[in-house]
mmCIF file with all atom_site columns, C-alpha atoms in Angstrom:
data_model
loop_
_atom_site.group_PDB
_atom_site.id
_atom_site.type_symbol
_atom_site.label_atom_id
_atom_site.label_alt_id
_atom_site.label_comp_id
_atom_site.label_asym_id
_atom_site.label_entity_id
_atom_site.label_seq_id
_atom_site.pdbx_PDB_ins_code
_atom_site.Cartn_x
_atom_site.Cartn_y
_atom_site.Cartn_z
_atom_site.occupancy
_atom_site.B_iso_or_equiv
_atom_site.pdbx_formal_charge
_atom_site.auth_seq_id
_atom_site.auth_comp_id
_atom_site.auth_asym_id
_atom_site.auth_atom_id
_atom_site.pdbx_PDB_model_num
ATOM 1   C CA . MET D 1 1   ? -9.438  -70.225 82.235  1.00 0.00 ? 1   MET D CA 1
ATOM 2   C CA . THR D 1 2   ? -8.473  -73.815 81.890  1.00 0.00 ? 2   THR D CA 1
ATOM 3   C CA . LEU D 1 3   ? -7.599  -75.392 85.393  1.00 0.00 ? 3   LEU D CA 1
ATOM 4   C CA . ALA D 1 4   ? -6.212  -78.478 86.011  1.00 0.00 ? 4   ALA D CA 1
ATOM 5   C CA . VAL D 1 5   ? -9.464  -79.654 87.814  1.00 0.00 ? 5   VAL D CA 1
ATOM 6   C CA . SER D 1 6   ? -11.144 -79.926 84.119  1.00 0.00 ? 6   SER D CA 1
ATOM 7   C CA . PRO D 1 7   ? -12.997 -81.247 83.505  1.00 0.00 ? 7   PRO D CA 1
ATOM 8   C CA . LEU D 1 8   ? -15.409 -79.465 85.760  1.00 0.00 ? 8   LEU D CA 1
ATOM 9   C CA . ILE D 1 9   ? -19.224 -80.474 86.041  1.00 0.00 ? 9   ILE D CA 1
ATOM 10  C CA . LEU D 1 10  ? -21.634 -77.826 87.870  1.00 0.00 ? 10  LEU D CA 1
ATOM 11  C CA . ALA D 1 11  ? -23.695 -80.083 89.904  1.00 0.00 ? 11  ALA D CA 1
ATOM 12  C CA . SER D 1 12  ? -26.760 -77.345 90.052  1.00 0.00 ? 12  SER D CA 1
ATOM 13  C CA . GLY D 1 13  ? -29.648 -76.068 88.002  1.00 0.00 ? 13  GLY D CA 1
ATOM 14  C CA . SER D 1 14  ? -28.977 -72.412 89.443  1.00 0.00 ? 14  SER D CA 1
ATOM 15  C CA . PRO D 1 15  ? -28.586 -70.077 86.803  1.00 0.00 ? 15  PRO D CA 1
ATOM 16  C CA . ARG D 1 16  ? -26.667 -67.812 89.414  1.00 0.00 ? 16  ARG D CA 1
ATOM 17  C CA . ARG D 1 17  ? -24.080 -70.262 90.222  1.00 0.00 ? 17  ARG D CA 1
ATOM 18  C CA . ARG D 1 18  ? -23.746 -70.331 86.390  1.00 0.00 ? 18  ARG D CA 1
ATOM 19  C CA . GLU D 1 19  ? -23.360 -66.886 85.958  1.00 0.00 ? 19  GLU D CA 1
ATOM 20  C CA . LEU D 1 20  ? -21.094 -66.533 89.139  1.00 0.00 ? 20  LEU D CA 1
ATOM 21  C CA . LEU D 1 21  ? -18.288 -69.457 87.365  1.00 0.00 ? 21  LEU D CA 1
ATOM 22  C CA . THR D 1 22  ? -18.684 -67.914 83.869  1.00 0.00 ? 22  THR D CA 1
ATOM 23  C CA . GLN D 1 23  ? -17.834 -64.298 85.539  1.00 0.00 ? 23  GLN D CA 1
ATOM 24  C CA . ALA D 1 24  ? -14.636 -65.863 86.901  1.00 0.00 ? 24  ALA D CA 1
ATOM 25  C CA . GLY D 1 25  ? -13.649 -67.448 83.635  1.00 0.00 ? 25  GLY D CA 1
ATOM 26  C CA . VAL D 1 26  ? -14.117 -70.946 84.613  1.00 0.00 ? 26  VAL D CA 1
ATOM 27  C CA . GLU D 1 27  ? -14.846 -73.551 81.489  1.00 0.00 ? 27  GLU D CA 1
ATOM 28  C CA . PHE D 1 28  ? -17.445 -76.058 83.051  1.00 0.00 ? 28  PHE D CA 1
ATOM 29  C CA . SER D 1 29  ? -20.409 -77.913 82.023  1.00 0.00 ? 29  SER D CA 1
ATOM 30  C CA . VAL D 1 30  ? -23.908 -78.727 83.706  1.00 0.00 ? 30  VAL D CA 1
ATOM 31  C CA . ILE D 1 31  ? -25.861 -81.216 84.815  1.00 0.00 ? 31  ILE D CA 1
ATOM 32  C CA . VAL D 1 32  ? -28.763 -80.721 87.215  1.00 0.00 ? 32  VAL D CA 1
ATOM 33  C CA . PRO D 1 33  ? -28.909 -83.435 89.858  1.00 0.00 ? 33  PRO D CA 1
ATOM 34  C CA . GLY D 1 34  ? -32.084 -84.907 90.720  1.00 0.00 ? 34  GLY D CA 1
ATOM 35  C CA . CYS D 1 35  ? -32.093 -85.028 94.640  1.00 0.00 ? 35  CYS D CA 1
ATOM 36  C CA . ASP D 1 36  ? -34.373 -84.708 97.624  1.00 0.00 ? 36  ASP D CA 1
ATOM 37  C CA . GLU D 1 37  ? -33.377 -81.493 99.342  1.00 0.00 ? 37  GLU D CA 1
ATOM 38  C CA . THR D 1 38  ? -35.974 -81.895 102.154 1.00 0.00 ? 38  THR D CA 1
ATOM 39  C CA . PRO D 1 39  ? -33.964 -80.951 105.586 1.00 0.00 ? 39  PRO D CA 1
ATOM 40  C CA . LEU D 1 40  ? -33.473 -83.181 108.302 1.00 0.00 ? 40  LEU D CA 1
ATOM 41  C CA . SER D 1 41  ? -35.125 -83.135 111.671 1.00 0.00 ? 41  SER D CA 1
ATOM 42  C CA . ARG D 1 42  ? -32.768 -81.175 114.074 1.00 0.00 ? 42  ARG D CA 1
ATOM 43  C CA . GLU D 1 43  ? -30.177 -80.200 111.428 1.00 0.00 ? 43  GLU D CA 1
ATOM 44  C CA . SER D 1 44  ? -28.419 -76.965 111.499 1.00 0.00 ? 44  SER D CA 1
ATOM 45  C CA . ALA D 1 45  ? -28.364 -74.643 108.272 1.00 0.00 ? 45  ALA D CA 1
ATOM 46  C CA . ARG D 1 46  ? -24.730 -75.609 108.149 1.00 0.00 ? 46  ARG D CA 1
ATOM 47  C CA . GLU D 1 47  ? -25.167 -79.168 108.316 1.00 0.00 ? 47  GLU D CA 1
ATOM 48  C CA . MET D 1 48  ? -27.908 -79.138 105.666 1.00 0.00 ? 48  MET D CA 1
ATOM 49  C CA . VAL D 1 49  ? -26.095 -76.693 103.177 1.00 0.00 ? 49  VAL D CA 1
ATOM 50  C CA . GLU D 1 50  ? -23.034 -79.054 103.573 1.00 0.00 ? 50  GLU D CA 1
ATOM 51  C CA . ARG D 1 51  ? -24.945 -82.466 103.123 1.00 0.00 ? 51  ARG D CA 1
ATOM 52  C CA . LEU D 1 52  ? -26.891 -81.161 100.104 1.00 0.00 ? 52  LEU D CA 1
ATOM 53  C CA . ALA D 1 53  ? -24.109 -79.661 98.608  1.00 0.00 ? 53  ALA D CA 1
ATOM 54  C CA . PHE D 1 54  ? -22.155 -83.000 99.078  1.00 0.00 ? 54  PHE D CA 1
ATOM 55  C CA . VAL D 1 55  ? -25.075 -84.958 97.868  1.00 0.00 ? 55  VAL D CA 1
ATOM 56  C CA . LYS D 1 56  ? -25.712 -83.305 94.726  1.00 0.00 ? 56  LYS D CA 1
ATOM 57  C CA . ALA D 1 57  ? -22.054 -83.202 93.527  1.00 0.00 ? 57  ALA D CA 1
ATOM 58  C CA . SER D 1 58  ? -21.810 -86.937 94.744  1.00 0.00 ? 58  SER D CA 1
ATOM 59  C CA . VAL D 1 59  ? -24.941 -87.960 92.793  1.00 0.00 ? 59  VAL D CA 1
ATOM 60  C CA . VAL D 1 60  ? -23.614 -86.244 89.405  1.00 0.00 ? 60  VAL D CA 1
ATOM 61  C CA . ALA D 1 61  ? -20.164 -88.174 90.268  1.00 0.00 ? 61  ALA D CA 1
ATOM 62  C CA . VAL D 1 62  ? -21.300 -91.366 90.236  1.00 0.00 ? 62  VAL D CA 1
ATOM 63  C CA . SER D 1 63  ? -22.303 -91.245 86.440  1.00 0.00 ? 63  SER D CA 1
ATOM 64  C CA . TYR D 1 64  ? -18.659 -88.793 85.727  1.00 0.00 ? 64  TYR D CA 1
ATOM 65  C CA . PRO D 1 65  ? -16.184 -90.537 87.945  1.00 0.00 ? 65  PRO D CA 1
ATOM 66  C CA . ASP D 1 66  ? -13.304 -88.928 85.642  1.00 0.00 ? 66  ASP D CA 1
ATOM 67  C CA . SER D 1 67  ? -14.914 -85.273 86.300  1.00 0.00 ? 67  SER D CA 1
ATOM 68  C CA . PHE D 1 68  ? -14.513 -83.032 89.146  1.00 0.00 ? 68  PHE D CA 1
ATOM 69  C CA . VAL D 1 69  ? -18.099 -82.027 90.091  1.00 0.00 ? 69  VAL D CA 1
ATOM 70  C CA . LEU D 1 70  ? -18.970 -78.717 92.436  1.00 0.00 ? 70  LEU D CA 1
ATOM 71  C CA . GLY D 1 71  ? -22.170 -79.144 94.185  1.00 0.00 ? 71  GLY D CA 1
ATOM 72  C CA . ALA D 1 72  ? -23.558 -76.079 96.254  1.00 0.00 ? 72  ALA D CA 1
ATOM 73  C CA . ASP D 1 73  ? -26.438 -75.307 98.186  1.00 0.00 ? 73  ASP D CA 1
ATOM 74  C CA . THR D 1 74  ? -27.791 -71.846 100.000 1.00 0.00 ? 74  THR D CA 1
ATOM 75  C CA . THR D 1 75  ? -29.741 -71.285 102.538 1.00 0.00 ? 75  THR D CA 1
ATOM 76  C CA . VAL D 1 76  ? -31.126 -67.847 104.924 1.00 0.00 ? 76  VAL D CA 1
ATOM 77  C CA . CYS D 1 77  ? -31.376 -68.744 108.320 1.00 0.00 ? 77  CYS D CA 1
ATOM 78  C CA . ILE D 1 78  ? -32.783 -66.207 111.096 1.00 0.00 ? 78  ILE D CA 1
ATOM 79  C CA . GLY D 1 79  ? -33.464 -66.926 114.925 1.00 0.00 ? 79  GLY D CA 1
ATOM 80  C CA . GLY D 1 80  ? -32.154 -70.667 114.101 1.00 0.00 ? 80  GLY D CA 1
ATOM 81  C CA . VAL D 1 81  ? -34.819 -71.289 111.219 1.00 0.00 ? 81  VAL D CA 1
ATOM 82  C CA . SER D 1 82  ? -33.940 -71.942 107.964 1.00 0.00 ? 82  SER D CA 1
ATOM 83  C CA . LEU D 1 83  ? -35.734 -70.032 105.120 1.00 0.00 ? 83  LEU D CA 1
ATOM 84  C CA . GLY D 1 84  ? -35.743 -71.932 101.937 1.00 0.00 ? 84  GLY D CA 1
ATOM 85  C CA . LYS D 1 85  ? -37.338 -70.578 98.600  1.00 0.00 ? 85  LYS D CA 1
ATOM 86  C CA . PRO D 1 86  ? -41.067 -69.622 99.216  1.00 0.00 ? 86  PRO D CA 1
ATOM 87  C CA . GLU D 1 87  ? -43.611 -71.806 97.760  1.00 0.00 ? 87  GLU D CA 1
ATOM 88  C CA . SER D 1 88  ? -46.252 -68.989 97.549  1.00 0.00 ? 88  SER D CA 1
ATOM 89  C CA . VAL D 1 89  ? -46.973 -65.485 97.290  1.00 0.00 ? 89  VAL D CA 1
ATOM 90  C CA . GLU D 1 90  ? -47.781 -65.510 100.833 1.00 0.00 ? 90  GLU D CA 1
ATOM 91  C CA . GLU D 1 91  ? -44.772 -67.637 102.424 1.00 0.00 ? 91  GLU D CA 1
ATOM 92  C CA . ALA D 1 92  ? -42.437 -64.704 100.122 1.00 0.00 ? 92  ALA D CA 1
ATOM 93  C CA . CYS D 1 93  ? -43.886 -62.108 101.963 1.00 0.00 ? 93  CYS D CA 1
ATOM 94  C CA . GLN D 1 94  ? -44.266 -63.505 105.401 1.00 0.00 ? 94  GLN D CA 1
ATOM 95  C CA . MET D 1 95  ? -40.059 -64.518 104.587 1.00 0.00 ? 95  MET D CA 1
ATOM 96  C CA . LEU D 1 96  ? -39.671 -60.809 103.943 1.00 0.00 ? 96  LEU D CA 1
ATOM 97  C CA . ARG D 1 97  ? -41.681 -59.573 106.861 1.00 0.00 ? 97  ARG D CA 1
ATOM 98  C CA . THR D 1 98  ? -39.257 -61.810 108.969 1.00 0.00 ? 98  THR D CA 1
ATOM 99  C CA . ILE D 1 99  ? -36.327 -60.568 107.862 1.00 0.00 ? 99  ILE D CA 1
ATOM 100 C CA . GLN D 1 100 ? -36.910 -56.835 107.243 1.00 0.00 ? 100 GLN D CA 1
ATOM 101 C CA . GLY D 1 101 ? -34.737 -54.446 109.362 1.00 0.00 ? 101 GLY D CA 1
ATOM 102 C CA . LYS D 1 102 ? -32.790 -57.699 110.790 1.00 0.00 ? 102 LYS D CA 1
ATOM 103 C CA . THR D 1 103 ? -29.635 -59.482 110.243 1.00 0.00 ? 103 THR D CA 1
ATOM 104 C CA . HIS D 1 104 ? -29.895 -62.932 109.096 1.00 0.00 ? 104 HIS D CA 1
ATOM 105 C CA . GLU D 1 105 ? -27.201 -65.554 107.866 1.00 0.00 ? 105 GLU D CA 1
ATOM 106 C CA . VAL D 1 106 ? -26.677 -66.847 104.405 1.00 0.00 ? 106 VAL D CA 1
ATOM 107 C CA . TRP D 1 107 ? -25.537 -70.402 104.779 1.00 0.00 ? 107 TRP D CA 1
ATOM 108 C CA . GLY D 1 108 ? -23.670 -71.555 101.634 1.00 0.00 ? 108 GLY D CA 1
ATOM 109 C CA . GLY D 1 109 ? -22.544 -74.931 101.264 1.00 0.00 ? 109 GLY D CA 1
ATOM 110 C CA . ILE D 1 110 ? -19.989 -76.303 98.800  1.00 0.00 ? 110 ILE D CA 1
ATOM 111 C CA . ALA D 1 111 ? -18.737 -79.703 97.492  1.00 0.00 ? 111 ALA D CA 1
ATOM 112 C CA . VAL D 1 112 ? -16.161 -80.727 95.386  1.00 0.00 ? 112 VAL D CA 1
ATOM 113 C CA . VAL D 1 113 ? -16.218 -84.722 94.027  1.00 0.00 ? 113 VAL D CA 1
ATOM 114 C CA . HIS D 1 114 ? -13.580 -86.693 91.682  1.00 0.00 ? 114 HIS D CA 1
ATOM 115 C CA . HIS D 1 115 ? -14.158 -90.436 92.228  1.00 0.00 ? 115 HIS D CA 1
ATOM 116 C CA . THR D 1 116 ? -11.347 -91.351 90.504  1.00 0.00 ? 116 THR D CA 1
ATOM 117 C CA . LYS D 1 117 ? -8.761  -89.211 91.892  1.00 0.00 ? 117 LYS D CA 1
ATOM 118 C CA . LYS D 1 118 ? -10.378 -89.903 95.308  1.00 0.00 ? 118 LYS D CA 1
ATOM 119 C CA . VAL D 1 119 ? -11.512 -86.295 96.206  1.00 0.00 ? 119 VAL D CA 1
ATOM 120 C CA . ARG D 1 120 ? -14.277 -85.803 98.585  1.00 0.00 ? 120 ARG D CA 1
ATOM 121 C CA . GLU D 1 121 ? -14.009 -82.361 99.884  1.00 0.00 ? 121 GLU D CA 1
ATOM 122 C CA . CYS D 1 122 ? -16.713 -80.385 101.633 1.00 0.00 ? 122 CYS D CA 1
ATOM 123 C CA . TRP D 1 123 ? -16.970 -76.968 103.522 1.00 0.00 ? 123 TRP D CA 1
ATOM 124 C CA . SER D 1 124 ? -19.413 -74.187 104.226 1.00 0.00 ? 124 SER D CA 1
ATOM 125 C CA . HIS D 1 125 ? -19.300 -70.393 104.719 1.00 0.00 ? 125 HIS D CA 1
ATOM 126 C CA . VAL D 1 126 ? -21.800 -68.192 106.219 1.00 0.00 ? 126 VAL D CA 1
ATOM 127 C CA . THR D 1 127 ? -22.621 -64.220 105.607 1.00 0.00 ? 127 THR D CA 1
ATOM 128 C CA . ARG D 1 128 ? -24.477 -61.714 107.488 1.00 0.00 ? 128 ARG D CA 1
ATOM 129 C CA . VAL D 1 129 ? -26.820 -59.593 105.636 1.00 0.00 ? 129 VAL D CA 1
ATOM 130 C CA . THR D 1 130 ? -28.658 -56.916 107.652 1.00 0.00 ? 130 THR D CA 1
ATOM 131 C CA . MET D 1 131 ? -31.892 -55.820 105.755 1.00 0.00 ? 131 MET D CA 1
ATOM 132 C CA . ALA D 1 132 ? -33.437 -52.392 105.866 1.00 0.00 ? 132 ALA D CA 1
ATOM 133 C CA . PRO D 1 133 ? -37.038 -52.012 106.932 1.00 0.00 ? 133 PRO D CA 1
ATOM 134 C CA . MET D 1 134 ? -39.265 -52.645 104.611 1.00 0.00 ? 134 MET D CA 1
ATOM 135 C CA . ASP D 1 135 ? -43.229 -51.859 104.995 1.00 0.00 ? 135 ASP D CA 1
ATOM 136 C CA . GLU D 1 136 ? -46.123 -53.997 103.905 1.00 0.00 ? 136 GLU D CA 1
ATOM 137 C CA . GLU D 1 137 ? -46.790 -52.129 100.459 1.00 0.00 ? 137 GLU D CA 1
ATOM 138 C CA . THR D 1 138 ? -43.174 -52.255 99.701  1.00 0.00 ? 138 THR D CA 1
ATOM 139 C CA . ILE D 1 139 ? -42.927 -56.216 100.458 1.00 0.00 ? 139 ILE D CA 1
ATOM 140 C CA . ARG D 1 140 ? -46.314 -56.860 98.471  1.00 0.00 ? 140 ARG D CA 1
ATOM 141 C CA . ASP D 1 141 ? -44.677 -54.972 95.412  1.00 0.00 ? 141 ASP D CA 1
ATOM 142 C CA . TYR D 1 142 ? -41.659 -56.534 95.505  1.00 0.00 ? 142 TYR D CA 1
ATOM 143 C CA . VAL D 1 143 ? -42.972 -59.924 95.348  1.00 0.00 ? 143 VAL D CA 1
ATOM 144 C CA . ALA D 1 144 ? -45.160 -59.083 92.918  1.00 0.00 ? 144 ALA D CA 1
ATOM 145 C CA . SER D 1 145 ? -42.010 -58.351 90.776  1.00 0.00 ? 145 SER D CA 1
ATOM 146 C CA . GLY D 1 146 ? -41.803 -62.106 90.538  1.00 0.00 ? 146 GLY D CA 1
ATOM 147 C CA . GLU D 1 147 ? -37.856 -62.174 91.731  1.00 0.00 ? 147 GLU D CA 1
ATOM 148 C CA . PRO D 1 148 ? -38.346 -63.319 95.191  1.00 0.00 ? 148 PRO D CA 1
ATOM 149 C CA . MET D 1 149 ? -39.614 -66.440 94.166  1.00 0.00 ? 149 MET D CA 1
ATOM 150 C CA . ASP D 1 150 ? -37.243 -69.081 93.293  1.00 0.00 ? 150 ASP D CA 1
ATOM 151 C CA . LYS D 1 151 ? -34.825 -67.255 95.820  1.00 0.00 ? 151 LYS D CA 1
ATOM 152 C CA . ALA D 1 152 ? -34.039 -68.443 99.611  1.00 0.00 ? 152 ALA D CA 1
ATOM 153 C CA . GLY D 1 153 ? -35.134 -66.112 101.888 1.00 0.00 ? 153 GLY D CA 1
ATOM 154 C CA . SER D 1 154 ? -37.451 -64.536 99.118  1.00 0.00 ? 154 SER D CA 1
ATOM 155 C CA . TYR D 1 155 ? -34.678 -62.014 97.982  1.00 0.00 ? 155 TYR D CA 1
ATOM 156 C CA . ALA D 1 156 ? -32.203 -61.568 95.572  1.00 0.00 ? 156 ALA D CA 1
ATOM 157 C CA . ILE D 1 157 ? -29.287 -59.665 96.434  1.00 0.00 ? 157 ILE D CA 1
ATOM 158 C CA . GLN D 1 158 ? -28.052 -59.425 92.937  1.00 0.00 ? 158 GLN D CA 1
ATOM 159 C CA . GLY D 1 159 ? -31.376 -57.880 91.578  1.00 0.00 ? 159 GLY D CA 1
ATOM 160 C CA . LEU D 1 160 ? -33.941 -56.077 92.629  1.00 0.00 ? 160 LEU D CA 1
ATOM 161 C CA . GLY D 1 161 ? -33.334 -57.078 96.395  1.00 0.00 ? 161 GLY D CA 1
ATOM 162 C CA . LEU D 1 162 ? -30.078 -55.212 96.464  1.00 0.00 ? 162 LEU D CA 1
ATOM 163 C CA . ARG D 1 163 ? -32.064 -51.869 97.449  1.00 0.00 ? 163 ARG D CA 1
ATOM 164 C CA . PHE D 1 164 ? -33.311 -53.384 100.805 1.00 0.00 ? 164 PHE D CA 1
ATOM 165 C CA . VAL D 1 165 ? -29.763 -54.635 102.043 1.00 0.00 ? 165 VAL D CA 1
ATOM 166 C CA . SER D 1 166 ? -28.532 -52.410 104.455 1.00 0.00 ? 166 SER D CA 1
ATOM 167 C CA . SER D 1 167 ? -25.473 -54.102 105.042 1.00 0.00 ? 167 SER D CA 1
ATOM 168 C CA . ILE D 1 168 ? -23.045 -57.296 104.479 1.00 0.00 ? 168 ILE D CA 1
ATOM 169 C CA . GLU D 1 169 ? -20.539 -59.097 106.434 1.00 0.00 ? 169 GLU D CA 1
ATOM 170 C CA . GLY D 1 170 ? -18.833 -62.005 104.224 1.00 0.00 ? 170 GLY D CA 1
ATOM 171 C CA . SER D 1 171 ? -18.652 -63.058 100.567 1.00 0.00 ? 171 SER D CA 1
ATOM 172 C CA . TYR D 1 172 ? -21.237 -61.256 98.220  1.00 0.00 ? 172 TYR D CA 1
ATOM 173 C CA . SER D 1 173 ? -20.815 -64.347 96.014  1.00 0.00 ? 173 SER D CA 1
ATOM 174 C CA . ASN D 1 174 ? -21.918 -66.591 98.936  1.00 0.00 ? 174 ASN D CA 1
ATOM 175 C CA . VAL D 1 175 ? -25.536 -64.790 99.229  1.00 0.00 ? 175 VAL D CA 1
ATOM 176 C CA . VAL D 1 176 ? -26.148 -64.822 95.612  1.00 0.00 ? 176 VAL D CA 1
ATOM 177 C CA . GLY D 1 177 ? -25.461 -68.543 95.267  1.00 0.00 ? 177 GLY D CA 1
ATOM 178 C CA . LEU D 1 178 ? -21.593 -69.686 95.286  1.00 0.00 ? 178 LEU D CA 1
ATOM 179 C CA . ASN D 1 179 ? -18.584 -68.456 97.535  1.00 0.00 ? 179 ASN D CA 1
ATOM 180 C CA . LEU D 1 180 ? -16.140 -67.843 94.660  1.00 0.00 ? 180 LEU D CA 1
ATOM 181 C CA . THR D 1 181 ? -13.226 -66.943 96.542  1.00 0.00 ? 181 THR D CA 1
ATOM 182 C CA . THR D 1 182 ? -13.312 -70.340 98.765  1.00 0.00 ? 182 THR D CA 1
ATOM 183 C CA . VAL D 1 183 ? -14.220 -72.060 95.259  1.00 0.00 ? 183 VAL D CA 1
ATOM 184 C CA . MET D 1 184 ? -11.213 -70.854 93.185  1.00 0.00 ? 184 MET D CA 1
ATOM 185 C CA . ASP D 1 185 ? -8.952  -71.199 96.641  1.00 0.00 ? 185 ASP D CA 1
ATOM 186 C CA . LYS D 1 186 ? -10.187 -75.089 96.419  1.00 0.00 ? 186 LYS D CA 1
ATOM 187 C CA . PHE D 1 187 ? -9.436  -75.491 92.606  1.00 0.00 ? 187 PHE D CA 1
ATOM 188 C CA . ARG D 1 188 ? -5.937  -74.140 93.403  1.00 0.00 ? 188 ARG D CA 1
ATOM 189 C CA . GLU D 1 189 ? -5.301  -76.493 95.977  1.00 0.00 ? 189 GLU D CA 1
ATOM 190 C CA . LEU D 1 190 ? -6.417  -79.273 94.123  1.00 0.00 ? 190 LEU D CA 1
ATOM 191 C CA . SER D 1 191 ? -4.514  -78.311 90.861  1.00 0.00 ? 191 SER D CA 1
ATOM 192 C CA . CYS D 1 192 ? -1.091  -78.628 93.195  1.00 0.00 ? 192 CYS D CA 1
ATOM 193 C CA . ARG D 1 193 ? -1.630  -82.020 94.006  1.00 0.00 ? 193 ARG D CA 1
#
């Protein structure tokens, strides 16, 4: 799909975001930004994903002022605590223990920046996901598969983790890593400007 928002650069190293845009037929290139993704103290999940999406897009847009740059960030949140990507097998197991049998929120932040056209848009979306109960053996077996290790909240809804999802309220693609509906709506809006 050729959009009036081309050339488009995805400012993300996420293979899931690349796959989603490719499946939507969007033409884009990828530049991975080098950004500090450390949460700020007292920052909500929504504030964090919006800030990080905007920072990622802005960092890349500095070097490509005549391109639309798409930045995104995703986090899992339960009880007001954000669960990022696990740094160890035990941390992955603990995250899964925390979310099993409960409903959590997946916050996705999205930003579009174009310096020359003075576009600086940022928004977020939340999806509520309910997980089935998981016993310790199930958790350990899933973590041993390796899939949880680079995923916020330690599961991949687009992979083996789908079998643990009881229900979802909101955007499936947001849980994967990029709310395609709102991105495509924003592209159409920008095409009309």
